[in-house]
């Protein structure tokens, strides 16, 4: 999944990037392997009449046991970890103060690139060494018979390989099998202290699991949260493993989403990011008695549902469904003072009705992620992206004409299979011409099971990939610097996050366009419109009007706080949340 890759800190969810141990691979015995589920081909059959194994509930509560989750990768994994926390706490588990002190350690993983998986193998080696140290009485703080489980995309991709490693993993659980976690933990738990631990796995993909009825366990006092609205991806981009690790697209009922948004609003949350592997392809069929399963040859499904010039390998059968534009409008209407963001989208689904919904609601943030992946039409065709460079450029121009001041972000891949120097220069040109506000740029990493792995040769040398990546980064930074210079003098509404990392005398927050701003922690008028209003101190969760006084390199802007405000007050004065002057 493409994402803005927020960092999430809490007592039970923590990311690690440090290499701590090596691993080796040998066999294991006494392995209990529940049915590891469906292949991807099963998801392209009609769901009607399809039967799948139901997970048996765990026997009773597990009061006295605790868990610790480490989360790697995208925002969806952060939300999934919160879902897992809720499912375990409902069974009596509590949160451990650290991984070393937990009865159960769960690593929620990413498989989008090889480097992401390497970090997990290193972390698993660390836990194995901790267990050995405990047995040798050299680490008294480590729990005896600690259970280590791998969750998420890496679990779904590698399956048996994880269990066949050298006593690194006790349990492997795919992203659609989290309800089964309590039972799987029971399976691998030693019957007596020090007895041999079984192994267990459930990586069964689901055609309908959305965890819609699970209210995630979130960190107390959080002003910004993630909310999953759909799961899976049907796009089948040739480089991407997500359809094989997350399964087919399915959407939560809008009713359950709105209930959760109202709950978050009532509890003071100021910003909600709607999540999905292909978030703007959302289609809620829950109110339909029967889904359309066969396309009508006379209909232009691409023209009805997609941006102009975009196609996919499948026809989007969404007739009668509640679409993303409708959901956006309903979510935004719950609380006009709650910001709404969404990620990660596909450019094809920025249809006119979606653009209109964003434009029509002041609290839908004017920052859009538009992953291009390449600036070359030839490469885009091999990537199976469903659009040309010209179609992408036209969409960007259309969005900018409809939403003045909109900020754009992207994902780019350097050195994809068959990429020529001419193709690469087209990508450099894209970075220079669009000037993205945020970019996630990577060298191509071959992923097993993908179309590219099966049909293409990874023929761009690693040193060439690295060089091309550096050229893309340089072009991106040039554009970012130009955008930062344009920001000086502008006024933004900023959601205060708290103290700045580098100074206790400064606060930090983000603009509507997701730009980070640092400003002095001083008292300001309680009303931006009334400069003589009583001065107040700003707190996390407040909106504040800020004038930008320095752009730097563009990563962080410097500002002067002008007054506490609201979305409605700020737009009443400026006409928009992203004023250009």
Coordinates of N, CA, C and O in Angstrom, one line a residue, residues 504-578:
X504 N 11.7 23.2 23.5 CA 10.6 23.3 24.4 C 9.8 24.6 24.4 O 8.7 24.7 24.9
X505 N 10.4 25.6 23.8 CA 9.7 26.9 23.7 C 8.9 27.1 22.4 O 8.5 28.2 22.1
X506 N 8.8 26.0 21.6 CA 8.1 26.1 20.3 C 7.0 25.0 20.3 O 7.2 23.9 20.9
X507 N 6.0 25.2 19.5 CA 5.0 24.2 19.2 C 5.1 23.8 17.7 O 5.7 24.5 16.9
X508 N 4.5 22.7 17.4 CA 4.4 22.2 16.0 C 3.1 21.7 15.7 O 2.3 21.3 16.6
X509 N 2.8 21.8 14.4 CA 1.5 21.3 13.9 C 1.5 21.2 12.4 O 2.5 21.5 11.8
X510 N 0.4 20.8 11.8 CA 0.3 20.7 10.4 C -0.8 21.6 9.8 O -1.8 21.7 10.4
X511 N -0.5 22.1 8.6 CA -1.5 22.8 7.9 C -2.5 21.9 7.3 O -2.3 20.7 7.3
X512 N -3.5 22.5 6.7 CA -4.5 21.7 6.0 C -3.8 20.9 4.8 O -4.2 19.8 4.5
X513 N -2.8 21.5 4.3 CA -2.0 20.8 3.2 C -0.9 19.9 3.7 O -0.1 19.5 2.9
X514 N -0.9 19.6 4.9 CA 0.0 18.6 5.6 C 1.4 19.1 5.7 O 2.3 18.3 5.9
X515 N 1.6 20.3 5.6 CA 3.0 20.9 5.8 C 3.2 21.1 7.3 O 2.3 21.6 8.0
X516 N 4.4 20.7 7.8 CA 4.7 20.9 9.2 C 5.2 22.3 9.4 O 5.9 22.8 8.6
X517 N 4.6 22.9 10.5 CA 5.0 24.3 10.8 C 5.5 24.3 12.3 O 4.8 23.7 13.2
X518 N 6.5 25.0 12.5 CA 7.0 25.3 13.9 C 6.9 26.7 14.2 O 7.2 27.6 13.4
X519 N 6.4 27.0 15.4 CA 6.1 28.4 15.8 C 6.3 28.6 17.3 O 6.2 27.6 18.1
X520 N 6.4 29.8 17.8 CA 6.7 30.1 19.2 C 5.5 29.7 20.1 O 4.3 29.9 19.7
X521 N 5.8 29.2 21.3 CA 4.8 28.8 22.2 C 4.5 30.0 23.1 O 5.0 30.2 24.2
X522 N 3.7 30.9 22.6 CA 3.3 32.1 23.3 C 1.8 32.3 23.3 O 1.1 31.6 22.6
X523 N 1.3 33.1 24.2 CA -0.1 33.4 24.3 C -0.6 34.2 23.1 O 0.1 35.0 22.6
X524 N -1.7 33.8 22.6 CA -2.3 34.4 21.4 C -3.8 34.8 21.7 O -4.4 34.3 22.6
X525 N -4.3 35.7 20.9 CA -5.8 36.1 21.1 C -6.6 34.8 21.0 O -6.4 33.9 20.1
X526 N -7.6 34.7 21.8 CA -8.5 33.5 21.8 C -9.4 33.5 20.5 O -10.0 32.4 20.3
X527 N -9.4 34.6 19.8 CA -10.2 34.6 18.5 C -9.3 35.3 17.5 O -8.9 36.4 17.6
X528 N -9.1 34.6 16.4 CA -8.3 35.1 15.3 C -8.9 36.3 14.7 O -8.3 37.3 14.3
X529 N -10.3 36.3 14.6 CA -11.0 37.5 14.0 C -11.0 38.7 14.9 O -11.1 39.8 14.5
X530 N -10.7 38.5 16.2 CA -10.7 39.6 17.2 C -9.4 39.7 17.9 O -9.1 39.0 18.8
X531 N -8.5 40.5 17.3 CA -7.1 40.6 17.8 C -7.0 41.0 19.2 O -6.0 40.8 19.9
X532 N -8.1 41.7 19.8 CA -8.0 42.2 21.2 C -8.6 41.2 22.1 O -8.8 41.5 23.3
X533 N -9.0 40.0 21.6 CA -9.6 39.0 22.5 C -8.6 38.6 23.6 O -7.4 38.7 23.4
X534 N -9.1 38.0 24.7 CA -8.3 37.6 25.8 C -7.2 36.6 25.3 O -7.5 35.6 24.6
X535 N -5.9 36.8 25.7 CA -4.9 35.9 25.3 C -5.0 34.6 26.0 O -5.4 34.5 27.1
X536 N -4.7 33.5 25.2 CA -4.7 32.2 25.8 C -3.5 31.4 25.3 O -2.8 31.8 24.4
X537 N -3.1 30.4 26.1 CA -2.1 29.5 25.7 C -2.6 28.4 24.8 O -3.7 27.9 25.0
X538 N -1.9 28.0 23.8 CA -2.3 27.0 22.9 C -2.0 25.6 23.4 O -1.0 25.4 24.0
X539 N -2.9 24.7 23.1 CA -2.8 23.3 23.5 C -2.9 22.4 22.3 O -3.5 22.8 21.3
X540 N -2.5 21.1 22.5 CA -2.6 20.1 21.4 C -4.1 20.0 21.1 O -4.9 19.9 22.1
X541 N -4.5 20.0 19.9 CA -5.9 19.9 19.5 C -6.5 21.2 19.1 O -7.6 21.3 18.6
X542 N -5.8 22.3 19.4 CA -6.3 23.7 19.0 C -6.0 23.9 17.6 O -5.0 23.5 17.1
X543 N -6.8 24.7 16.9 CA -6.5 25.3 15.6 C -5.9 26.7 15.9 O -6.4 27.5 16.7
X544 N -4.9 27.0 15.1 CA -4.3 28.4 15.3 C -3.9 28.9 13.9 O -3.5 28.1 13.0
X545 N -4.2 30.2 13.7 CA -3.8 30.8 12.4 C -2.4 31.2 12.5 O -1.9 31.8 13.5
X546 N -1.6 30.8 11.5 CA -0.2 31.1 11.5 C 0.2 31.7 10.2 O -0.2 31.3 9.2
X547 N 1.1 32.7 10.3 CA 1.7 33.3 9.1 C 3.1 32.8 8.9 O 3.9 32.7 9.9
X548 N 3.4 32.3 7.7 CA 4.7 31.7 7.4 C 5.7 32.8 7.2 O 5.5 33.7 6.4
X549 N 6.8 32.6 8.0 CA 7.9 33.6 7.9 C 9.2 33.0 7.3 O 10.1 33.8 7.0
X550 N 9.2 31.7 7.2 CA 10.4 31.1 6.6 C 10.1 29.7 6.0 O 9.3 29.0 6.6
X551 N 10.7 29.4 4.9 CA 10.4 28.2 4.2 C 11.5 27.1 4.4 O 11.2 25.9 4.3
X552 N 12.7 27.6 4.6 CA 13.8 26.6 4.7 C 13.9 25.7 3.4 O 13.8 26.2 2.3
X553 N 14.1 24.4 3.6 CA 14.2 23.5 2.5 C 12.9 23.0 2.1 O 12.7 22.3 1.1
X554 N 11.8 23.3 2.9 CA 10.5 22.9 2.6 C 10.0 21.8 3.5 O 8.8 21.5 3.5
X555 N 10.9 21.1 4.1 CA 10.4 20.0 5.0 C 9.6 20.5 6.2 O 8.6 19.9 6.6
X556 N 10.1 21.6 6.8 CA 9.4 22.2 7.9 C 9.4 23.7 7.7 O 10.4 24.4 7.4
X557 N 8.2 24.4 7.8 CA 8.1 25.8 7.7 C 8.1 26.5 9.1 O 7.8 25.8 10.1
X558 N 8.5 27.7 9.1 CA 8.6 28.5 10.3 C 7.4 29.5 10.2 O 7.2 30.2 9.2
X559 N 6.7 29.7 11.4 CA 5.6 30.6 11.4 C 5.5 31.4 12.6 O 6.2 31.2 13.6
X560 N 4.6 32.4 12.6 CA 4.2 33.3 13.7 C 2.8 33.0 14.0 O 1.9 33.2 13.2
X561 N 2.4 32.6 15.3 CA 1.0 32.4 15.6 C 0.3 33.7 15.7 O 0.8 34.7 16.4
X562 N -0.9 33.7 15.2 CA -1.7 35.0 15.1 C -2.9 35.0 16.0 O -3.4 36.0 16.5
X563 N -3.5 33.8 16.3 CA -4.6 33.7 17.1 C -5.3 32.3 17.0 O -5.2 31.7 16.0
X564 N -5.9 31.9 18.1 CA -6.6 30.6 18.1 C -7.8 30.8 17.2 O -8.5 31.9 17.1
X565 N -8.2 29.7 16.5 CA -9.3 29.9 15.5 C -10.0 28.6 15.3 O -9.8 27.6 16.1
X566 N -11.0 28.6 14.4 CA -11.7 27.4 14.0 C -11.7 27.3 12.5 O -11.4 28.3 11.8
X567 N -12.0 26.1 12.0 CA -12.1 26.0 10.5 C -13.1 27.0 10.0 O -12.9 27.6 9.0
X568 N -14.3 27.1 10.6 CA -15.3 27.9 10.1 C -14.9 29.4 10.2 O -15.2 30.2 9.3
X569 N -14.3 29.8 11.3 CA -13.8 31.2 11.5 C -12.8 31.5 10.4 O -12.8 32.6 9.8
X570 N -11.8 30.6 10.2 CA -10.7 30.9 9.3 C -11.2 31.0 7.9 O -10.8 32.0 7.1
X571 N -12.1 30.1 7.5 CA -12.7 30.2 6.1 C -13.6 31.4 5.9 O -13.7 31.9 4.8
X572 N -14.3 31.8 7.0 CA -15.1 33.0 6.9 C -14.3 34.2 6.5 O -14.8 35.1 5.8
X573 N -13.1 34.3 7.0 CA -12.2 35.4 6.7 C -11.5 35.3 5.4 O -11.4 36.2 4.6
X574 N -11.0 34.0 5.1 CA -10.1 33.9 3.9 C -10.9 33.2 2.7 O -10.3 33.2 1.6
X575 N -12.0 32.6 3.0 CA -12.7 31.9 1.9 C -12.3 30.5 1.6 O -12.9 29.8 0.8
X576 N -11.2 30.1 2.3 CA -10.7 28.8 2.1 C -9.7 28.4 3.2 O -9.3 29.3 3.9
X577 N -9.4 27.2 3.4 CA -8.4 26.8 4.4 C -7.0 26.8 3.8 O -6.0 26.5 4.5
X578 N -6.8 27.1 2.5 CA -5.5 27.1 1.9 C -5.3 28.4 1.1 O -5.2 28.4 -0.1

